[in-house]
mmCIF file of C-alpha atoms in Angstrom:
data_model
loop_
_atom_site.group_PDB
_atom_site.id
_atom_site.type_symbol
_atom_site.label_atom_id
_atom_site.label_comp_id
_atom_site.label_asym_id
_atom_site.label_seq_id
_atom_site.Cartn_x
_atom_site.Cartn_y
_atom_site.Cartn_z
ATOM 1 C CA UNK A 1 -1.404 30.573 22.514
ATOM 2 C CA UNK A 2 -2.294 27.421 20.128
ATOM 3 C CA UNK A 3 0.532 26.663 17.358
ATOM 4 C CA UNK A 4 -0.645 24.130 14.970
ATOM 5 C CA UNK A 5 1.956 22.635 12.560
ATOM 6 C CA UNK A 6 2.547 19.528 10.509
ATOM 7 C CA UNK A 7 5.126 17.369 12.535
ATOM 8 C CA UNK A 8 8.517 17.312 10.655
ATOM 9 C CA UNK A 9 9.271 13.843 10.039
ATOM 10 C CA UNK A 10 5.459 13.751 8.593
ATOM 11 C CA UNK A 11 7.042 14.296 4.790
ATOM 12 C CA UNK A 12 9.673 12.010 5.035
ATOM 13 C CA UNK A 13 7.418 9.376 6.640
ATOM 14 C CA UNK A 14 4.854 9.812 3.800
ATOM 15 C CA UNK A 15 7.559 9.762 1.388
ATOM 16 C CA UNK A 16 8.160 5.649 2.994
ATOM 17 C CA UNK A 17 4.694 5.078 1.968
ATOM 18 C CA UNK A 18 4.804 6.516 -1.431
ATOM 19 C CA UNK A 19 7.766 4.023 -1.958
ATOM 20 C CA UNK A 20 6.228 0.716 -0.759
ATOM 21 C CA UNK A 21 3.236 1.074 -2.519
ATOM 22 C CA UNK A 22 5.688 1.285 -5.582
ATOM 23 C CA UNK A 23 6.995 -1.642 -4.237
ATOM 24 C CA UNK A 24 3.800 -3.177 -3.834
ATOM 25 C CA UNK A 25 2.408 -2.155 -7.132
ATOM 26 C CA UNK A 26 5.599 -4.209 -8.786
ATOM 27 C CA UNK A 27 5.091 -7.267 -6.767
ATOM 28 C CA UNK A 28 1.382 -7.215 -7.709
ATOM 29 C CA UNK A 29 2.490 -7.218 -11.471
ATOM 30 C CA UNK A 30 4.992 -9.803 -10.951
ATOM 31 C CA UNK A 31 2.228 -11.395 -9.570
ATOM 32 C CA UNK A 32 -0.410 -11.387 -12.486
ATOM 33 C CA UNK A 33 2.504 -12.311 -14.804
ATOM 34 C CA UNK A 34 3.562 -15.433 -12.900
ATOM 35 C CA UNK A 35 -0.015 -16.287 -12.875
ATOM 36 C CA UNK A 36 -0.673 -15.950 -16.307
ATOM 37 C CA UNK A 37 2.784 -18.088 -17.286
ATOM 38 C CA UNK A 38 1.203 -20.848 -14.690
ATOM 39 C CA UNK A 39 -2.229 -20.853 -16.078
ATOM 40 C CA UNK A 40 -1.081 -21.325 -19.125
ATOM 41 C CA UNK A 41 0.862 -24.261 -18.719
ATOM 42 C CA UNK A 42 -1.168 -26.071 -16.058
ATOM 43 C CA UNK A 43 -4.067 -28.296 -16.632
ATOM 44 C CA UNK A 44 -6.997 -29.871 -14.592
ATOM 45 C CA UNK A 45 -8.862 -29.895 -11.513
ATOM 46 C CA UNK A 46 -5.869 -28.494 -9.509
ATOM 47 C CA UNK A 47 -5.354 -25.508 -11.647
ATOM 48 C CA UNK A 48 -8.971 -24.667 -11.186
ATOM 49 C CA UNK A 49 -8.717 -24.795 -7.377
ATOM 50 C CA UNK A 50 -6.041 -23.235 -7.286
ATOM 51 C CA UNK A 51 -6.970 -20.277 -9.320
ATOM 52 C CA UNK A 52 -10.456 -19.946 -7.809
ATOM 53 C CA UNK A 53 -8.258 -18.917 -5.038
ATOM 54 C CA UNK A 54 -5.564 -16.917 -6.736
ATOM 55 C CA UNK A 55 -7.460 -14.772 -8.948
ATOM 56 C CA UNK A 56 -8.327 -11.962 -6.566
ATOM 57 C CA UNK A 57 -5.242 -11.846 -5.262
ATOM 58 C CA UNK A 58 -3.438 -9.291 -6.838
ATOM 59 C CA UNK A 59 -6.186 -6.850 -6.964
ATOM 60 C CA UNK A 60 -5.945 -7.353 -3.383
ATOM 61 C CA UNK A 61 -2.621 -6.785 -3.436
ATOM 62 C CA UNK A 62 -3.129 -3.625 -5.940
ATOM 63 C CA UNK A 63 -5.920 -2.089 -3.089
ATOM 64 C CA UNK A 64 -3.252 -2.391 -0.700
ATOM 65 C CA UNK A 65 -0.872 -0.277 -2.574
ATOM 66 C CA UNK A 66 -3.780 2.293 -2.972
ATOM 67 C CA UNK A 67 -4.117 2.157 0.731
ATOM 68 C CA UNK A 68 -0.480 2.868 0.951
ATOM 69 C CA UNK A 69 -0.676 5.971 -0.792
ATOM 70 C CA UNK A 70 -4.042 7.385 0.414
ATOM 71 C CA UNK A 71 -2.164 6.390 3.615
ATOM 72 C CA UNK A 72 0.662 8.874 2.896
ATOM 73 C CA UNK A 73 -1.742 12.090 2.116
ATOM 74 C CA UNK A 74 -3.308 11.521 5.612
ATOM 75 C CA UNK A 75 0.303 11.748 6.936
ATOM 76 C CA UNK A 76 1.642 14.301 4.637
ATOM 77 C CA UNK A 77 -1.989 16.205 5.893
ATOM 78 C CA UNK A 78 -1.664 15.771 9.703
ATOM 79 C CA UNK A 79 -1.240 18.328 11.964
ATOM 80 C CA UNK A 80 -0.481 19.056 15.502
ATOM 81 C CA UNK A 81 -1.581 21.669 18.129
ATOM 82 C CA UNK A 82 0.430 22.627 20.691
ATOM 83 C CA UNK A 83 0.065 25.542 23.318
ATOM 84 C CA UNK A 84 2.597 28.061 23.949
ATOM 85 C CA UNK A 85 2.643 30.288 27.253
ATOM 86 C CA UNK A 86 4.041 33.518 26.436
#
């Protein structure tokens, strides 16, 4: 006989997700605001470089987090199948 259940550590695991995508989601702001304090105080050729590189950066860091947390549904959603012999 088939017995399909969601694994117990499956919540808690999810749960570990949620949380770093939080995590994530601050650093990412942290990140846009110490960008914003540098561009505004930084002048030239260099700040151009270097912000032709920065700027997607924490959006990346942003889809990341959203990863995190679709992440957690497909764990929260997962199921196993196991057979019984009765």
């Amino acid at each position: 006989v088939p017995r399909t259940f969601t694994p117990p550590e499956a919540k808690e695991i999810a749960a570990q997700f949620r949380e770093t995508a939080q995590r994530v989601r601050e650093f990412a702001s942290q990140l846009r605001s110490t960008g914003g304090t540098l561009e505004m105080s930084w002048e030239g050729i260099s700040k151009n470089n270097f912000f032709m590189d920065f700027q997607p950066e924490p959006s990346n860091v942003e889809q990341y987090a959203a990863w995190l947390e679709s992440q957690a549904g497909v764990i929260e959603s997962m199921t196993v199948t196991i057979w019984e012999w009765v």
